GROMACS .gro file of C-alpha atoms in nm:
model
  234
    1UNK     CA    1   5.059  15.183 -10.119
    2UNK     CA    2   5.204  14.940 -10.406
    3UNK     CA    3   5.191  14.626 -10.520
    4UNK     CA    4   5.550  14.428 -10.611
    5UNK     CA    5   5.534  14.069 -10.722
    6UNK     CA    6   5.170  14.028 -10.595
    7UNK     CA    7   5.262  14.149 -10.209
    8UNK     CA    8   5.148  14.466 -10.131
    9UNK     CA    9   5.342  14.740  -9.974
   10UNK     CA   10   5.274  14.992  -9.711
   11UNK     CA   11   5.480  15.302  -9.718
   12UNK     CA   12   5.691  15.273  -9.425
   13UNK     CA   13   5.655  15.582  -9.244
   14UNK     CA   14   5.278  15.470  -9.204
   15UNK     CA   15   5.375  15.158  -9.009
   16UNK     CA   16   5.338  15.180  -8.626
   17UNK     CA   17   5.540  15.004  -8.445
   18UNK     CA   18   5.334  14.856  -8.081
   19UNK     CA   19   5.558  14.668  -7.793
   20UNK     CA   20   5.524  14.697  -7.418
   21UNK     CA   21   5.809  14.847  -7.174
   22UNK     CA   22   5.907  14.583  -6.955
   23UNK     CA   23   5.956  14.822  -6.666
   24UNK     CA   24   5.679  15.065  -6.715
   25UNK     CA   25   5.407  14.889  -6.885
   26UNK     CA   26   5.421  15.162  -7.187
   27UNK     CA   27   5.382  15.107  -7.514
   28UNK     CA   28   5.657  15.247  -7.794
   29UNK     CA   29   5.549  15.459  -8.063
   30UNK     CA   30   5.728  15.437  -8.354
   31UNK     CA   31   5.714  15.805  -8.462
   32UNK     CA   32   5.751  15.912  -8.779
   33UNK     CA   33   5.784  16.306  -8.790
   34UNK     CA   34   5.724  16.593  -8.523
   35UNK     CA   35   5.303  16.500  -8.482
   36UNK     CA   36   5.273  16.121  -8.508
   37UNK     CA   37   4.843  16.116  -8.653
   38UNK     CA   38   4.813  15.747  -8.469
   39UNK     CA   39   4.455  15.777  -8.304
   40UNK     CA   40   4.373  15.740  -7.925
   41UNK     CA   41   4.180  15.859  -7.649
   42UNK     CA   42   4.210  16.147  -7.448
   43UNK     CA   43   4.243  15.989  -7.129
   44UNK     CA   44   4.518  15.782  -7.176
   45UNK     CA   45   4.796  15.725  -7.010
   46UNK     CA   46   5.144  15.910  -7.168
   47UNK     CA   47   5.371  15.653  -7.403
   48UNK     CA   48   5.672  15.607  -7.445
   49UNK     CA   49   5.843  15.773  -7.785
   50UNK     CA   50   6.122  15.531  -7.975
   51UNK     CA   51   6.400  15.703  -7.802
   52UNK     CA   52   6.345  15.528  -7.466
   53UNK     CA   53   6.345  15.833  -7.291
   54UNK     CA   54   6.076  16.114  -7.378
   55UNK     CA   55   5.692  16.068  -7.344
   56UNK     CA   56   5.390  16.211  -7.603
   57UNK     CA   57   5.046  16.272  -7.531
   58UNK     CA   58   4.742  16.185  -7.647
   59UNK     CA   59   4.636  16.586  -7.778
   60UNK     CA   60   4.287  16.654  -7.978
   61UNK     CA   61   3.905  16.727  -7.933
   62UNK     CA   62   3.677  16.411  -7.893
   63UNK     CA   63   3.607  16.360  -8.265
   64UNK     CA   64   3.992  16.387  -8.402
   65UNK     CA   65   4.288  16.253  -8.164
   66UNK     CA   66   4.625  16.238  -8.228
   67UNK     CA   67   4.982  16.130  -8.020
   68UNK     CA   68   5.153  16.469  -7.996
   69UNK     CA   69   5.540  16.402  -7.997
   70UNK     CA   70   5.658  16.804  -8.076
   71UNK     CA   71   5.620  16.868  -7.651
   72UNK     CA   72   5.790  16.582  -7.546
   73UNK     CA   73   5.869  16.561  -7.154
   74UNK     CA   74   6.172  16.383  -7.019
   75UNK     CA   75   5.945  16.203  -6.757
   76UNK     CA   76   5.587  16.096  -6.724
   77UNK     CA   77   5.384  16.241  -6.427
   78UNK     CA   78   5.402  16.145  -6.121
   79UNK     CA   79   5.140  16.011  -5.910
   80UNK     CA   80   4.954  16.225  -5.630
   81UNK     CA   81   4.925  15.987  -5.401
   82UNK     CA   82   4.729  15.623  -5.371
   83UNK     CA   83   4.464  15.636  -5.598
   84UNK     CA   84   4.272  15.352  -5.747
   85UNK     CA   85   4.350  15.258  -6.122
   86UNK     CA   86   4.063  15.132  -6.368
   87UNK     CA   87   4.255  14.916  -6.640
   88UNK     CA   88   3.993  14.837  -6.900
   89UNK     CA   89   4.272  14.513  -7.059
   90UNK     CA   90   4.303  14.381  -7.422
   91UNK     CA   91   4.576  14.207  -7.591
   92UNK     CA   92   4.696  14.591  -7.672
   93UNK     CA   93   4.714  14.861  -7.510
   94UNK     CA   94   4.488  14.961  -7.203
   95UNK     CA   95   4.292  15.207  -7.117
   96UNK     CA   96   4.366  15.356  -6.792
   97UNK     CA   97   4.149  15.585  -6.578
   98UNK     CA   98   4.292  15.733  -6.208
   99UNK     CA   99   4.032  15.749  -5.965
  100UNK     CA  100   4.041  15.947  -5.607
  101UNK     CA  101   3.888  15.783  -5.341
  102UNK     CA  102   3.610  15.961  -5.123
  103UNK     CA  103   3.773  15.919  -4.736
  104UNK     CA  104   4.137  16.007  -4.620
  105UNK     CA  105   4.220  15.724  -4.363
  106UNK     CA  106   4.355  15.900  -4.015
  107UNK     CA  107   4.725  15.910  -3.936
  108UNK     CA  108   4.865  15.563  -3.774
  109UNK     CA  109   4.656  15.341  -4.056
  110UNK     CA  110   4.805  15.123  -4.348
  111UNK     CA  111   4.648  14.931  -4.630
  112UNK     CA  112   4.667  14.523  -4.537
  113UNK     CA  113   4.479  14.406  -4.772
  114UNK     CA  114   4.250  14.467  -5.077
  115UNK     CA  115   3.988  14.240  -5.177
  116UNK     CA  116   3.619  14.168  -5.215
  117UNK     CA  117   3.520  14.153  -4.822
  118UNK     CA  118   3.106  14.139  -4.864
  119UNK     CA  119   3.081  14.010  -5.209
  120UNK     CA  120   2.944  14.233  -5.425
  121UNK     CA  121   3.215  14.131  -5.726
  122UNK     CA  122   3.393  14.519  -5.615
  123UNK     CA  123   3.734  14.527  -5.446
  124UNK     CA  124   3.702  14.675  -5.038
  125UNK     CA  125   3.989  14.774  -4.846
  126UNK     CA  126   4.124  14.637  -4.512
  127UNK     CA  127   4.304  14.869  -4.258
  128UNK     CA  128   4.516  14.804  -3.983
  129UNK     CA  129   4.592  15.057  -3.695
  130UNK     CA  130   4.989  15.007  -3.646
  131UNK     CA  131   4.958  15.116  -3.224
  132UNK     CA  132   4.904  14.890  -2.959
  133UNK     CA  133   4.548  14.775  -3.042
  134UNK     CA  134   4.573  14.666  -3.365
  135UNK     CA  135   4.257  14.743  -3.461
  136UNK     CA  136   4.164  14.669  -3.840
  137UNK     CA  137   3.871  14.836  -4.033
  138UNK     CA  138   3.748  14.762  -4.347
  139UNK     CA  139   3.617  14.995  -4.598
  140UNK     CA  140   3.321  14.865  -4.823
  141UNK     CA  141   3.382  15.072  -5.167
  142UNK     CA  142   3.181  15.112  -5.468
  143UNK     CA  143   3.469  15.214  -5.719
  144UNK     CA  144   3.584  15.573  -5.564
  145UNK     CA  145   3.307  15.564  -5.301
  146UNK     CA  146   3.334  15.465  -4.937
  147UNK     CA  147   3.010  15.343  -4.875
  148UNK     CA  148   3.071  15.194  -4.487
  149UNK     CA  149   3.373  15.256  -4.267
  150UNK     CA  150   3.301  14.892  -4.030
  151UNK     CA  151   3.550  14.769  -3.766
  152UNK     CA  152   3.621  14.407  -3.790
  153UNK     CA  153   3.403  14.282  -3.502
  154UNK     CA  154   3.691  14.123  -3.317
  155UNK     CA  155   4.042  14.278  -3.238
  156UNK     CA  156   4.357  13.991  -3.222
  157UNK     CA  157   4.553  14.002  -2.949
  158UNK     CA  158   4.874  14.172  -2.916
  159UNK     CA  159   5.165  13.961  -3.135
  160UNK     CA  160   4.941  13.936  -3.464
  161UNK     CA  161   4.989  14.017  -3.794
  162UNK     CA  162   4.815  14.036  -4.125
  163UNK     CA  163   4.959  13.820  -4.379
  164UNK     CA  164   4.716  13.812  -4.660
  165UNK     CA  165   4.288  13.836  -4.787
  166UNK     CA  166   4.145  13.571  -5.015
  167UNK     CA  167   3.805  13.354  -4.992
  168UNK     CA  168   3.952  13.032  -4.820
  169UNK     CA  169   3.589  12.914  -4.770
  170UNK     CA  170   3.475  12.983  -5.111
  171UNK     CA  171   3.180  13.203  -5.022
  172UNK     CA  172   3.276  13.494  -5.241
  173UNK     CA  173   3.415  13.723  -4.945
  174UNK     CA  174   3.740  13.748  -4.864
  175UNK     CA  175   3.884  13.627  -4.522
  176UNK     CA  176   4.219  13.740  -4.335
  177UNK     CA  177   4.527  13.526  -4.247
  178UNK     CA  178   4.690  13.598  -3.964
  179UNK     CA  179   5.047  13.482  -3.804
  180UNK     CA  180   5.185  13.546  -3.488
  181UNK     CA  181   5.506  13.738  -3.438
  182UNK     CA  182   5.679  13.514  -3.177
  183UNK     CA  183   5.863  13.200  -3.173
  184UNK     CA  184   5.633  12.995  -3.219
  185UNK     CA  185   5.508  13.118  -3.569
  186UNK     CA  186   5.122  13.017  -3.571
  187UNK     CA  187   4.894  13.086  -3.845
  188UNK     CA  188   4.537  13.098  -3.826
  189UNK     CA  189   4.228  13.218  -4.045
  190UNK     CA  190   3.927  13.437  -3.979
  191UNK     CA  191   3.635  13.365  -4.219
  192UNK     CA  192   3.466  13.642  -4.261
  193UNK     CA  193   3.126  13.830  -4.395
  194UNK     CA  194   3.257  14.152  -4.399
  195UNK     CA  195   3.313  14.279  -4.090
  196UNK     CA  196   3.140  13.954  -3.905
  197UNK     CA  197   3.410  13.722  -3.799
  198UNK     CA  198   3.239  13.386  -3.883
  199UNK     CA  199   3.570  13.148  -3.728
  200UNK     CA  200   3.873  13.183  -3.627
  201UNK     CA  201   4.025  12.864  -3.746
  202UNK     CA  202   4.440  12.751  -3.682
  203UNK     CA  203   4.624  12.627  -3.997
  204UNK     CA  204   4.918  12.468  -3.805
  205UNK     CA  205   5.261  12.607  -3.745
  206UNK     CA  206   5.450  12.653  -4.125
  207UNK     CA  207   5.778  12.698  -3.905
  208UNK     CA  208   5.947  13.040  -3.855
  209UNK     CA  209   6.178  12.990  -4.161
  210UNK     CA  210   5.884  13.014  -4.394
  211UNK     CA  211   5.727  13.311  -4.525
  212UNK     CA  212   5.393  13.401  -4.705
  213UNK     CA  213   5.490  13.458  -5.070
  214UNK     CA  214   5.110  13.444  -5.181
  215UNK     CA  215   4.766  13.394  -5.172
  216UNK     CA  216   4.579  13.251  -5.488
  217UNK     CA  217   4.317  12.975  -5.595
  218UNK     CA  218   4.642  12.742  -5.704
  219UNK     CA  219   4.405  12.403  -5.776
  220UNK     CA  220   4.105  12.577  -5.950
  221UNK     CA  221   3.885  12.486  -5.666
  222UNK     CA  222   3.733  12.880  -5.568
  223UNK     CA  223   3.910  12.903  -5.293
  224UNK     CA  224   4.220  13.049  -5.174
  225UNK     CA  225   4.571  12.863  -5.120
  226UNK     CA  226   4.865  12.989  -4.935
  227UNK     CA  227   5.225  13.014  -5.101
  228UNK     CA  228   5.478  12.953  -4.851
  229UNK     CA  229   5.861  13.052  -4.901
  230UNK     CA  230   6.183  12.883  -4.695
  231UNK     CA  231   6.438  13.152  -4.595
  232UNK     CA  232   6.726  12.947  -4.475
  233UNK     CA  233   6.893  13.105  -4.176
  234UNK     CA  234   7.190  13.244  -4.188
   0.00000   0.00000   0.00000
């Protein structure tokens, strides 16, 4: 370090240089040598090196870390399967921790919708069996943990589908909007605790040229609004 005029200067190969990838959420490293000595944590997610291509990792003991750029790997690892993230967020960089969930769902179930469905401030999971039923499930999770496996306690009829979850009643548990797949292109809302349907409520016909783009608290009110999209026909 020196001092010129007053301003102090850093030696330039101790600057690091911190943006975020656009595409992959990674931050750039600007590395200067084979070992860049930038701490970090061990369970970090691999970054990006300057060349836009290679990744380092985060190599050490849990006293002395460093970003290890002399192994570089032309890709980062890819995932297992779906698995929960934990994204502990700052204005930096965060931390990121991969969780496996506790139950494998049967074959002939998808996800339709993840949200808080008994209000415990934790995200659940709601299933829906794609065969003629159309049963949904929801399972109540504690992080990783699938604490109750509960079948919504009514089954629509044939025609329905899921569109979105979010508290339209602002009781702090999600509910489910549904829209029927024929001409006519209702929409209607079960309020929910948890697996309870409380009502089954219709909110009018948006028109079969308009799609759900969204569901979000849009006028700071608690309570979900729907985002509606117009696909002209062809």
């Amino acid at each position: 370090m020196s001092v010129v005029n007053g301003i102090t200067k850093r030696p330039i190969l101790a600057t690091i240089s911190r943006m975020l990838s656009s595409t992959l959420g990674a931050a750039l490293l600007a590395c200067a040598g084979p070992a860049f000595a930038a701490p970090c944590s061990l369970n970090e997610a691999p970054r990006r090196c300057t060349d836009g291509v290679n990744y380092m990792y985060c190599t050490g003991t849990s006293t002395s870390t460093r970003w290890d750029t002399t192994e570089c790997i032309p890709s980062a690892p890819q995932p297992k399967g779906p698995f929960p993230w934990l994204i502990k967020g700052s204005n930096a960089i965060p931390s990121v921790s991969e969780l496996t969930l506790s139950s494998t769902p049967g074959s002939g179930w998808s996800v339709a919708g993840v949200a808080d469905f008994d209000g415990d401030g934790q995200a659940d999971i709601l299933w829906r069996r794609a065969n003629d039923t159309g049963e949904a499930r929801i399972w109540i999770l504690r992080g990783q943990t699938v604490l109750r496996d509960v079948a919504v306690a009514r089954t629509p009829a044939v025609g329905w589908r899921i569109l979105g979850v979010g508290d339209f009643n602002g009781d702090g548990k999600a509910d489910i909007v549904w829209r029927r797949t024929d001409n006519t292109g209702e929409a209607r809302i079960w309020y929910l605790s948890a697996e309870m349907v409380l009502a089954d409520v219709s909110i009018g016909v948006p028109g079969m040229n308009h799609q759900l783009l969204g569901v979000g608290d849009f006028d700071g009110d608690w309570r979900a609004d729907i985002l509606w999209g117009y696909k002209p026909t062809p």
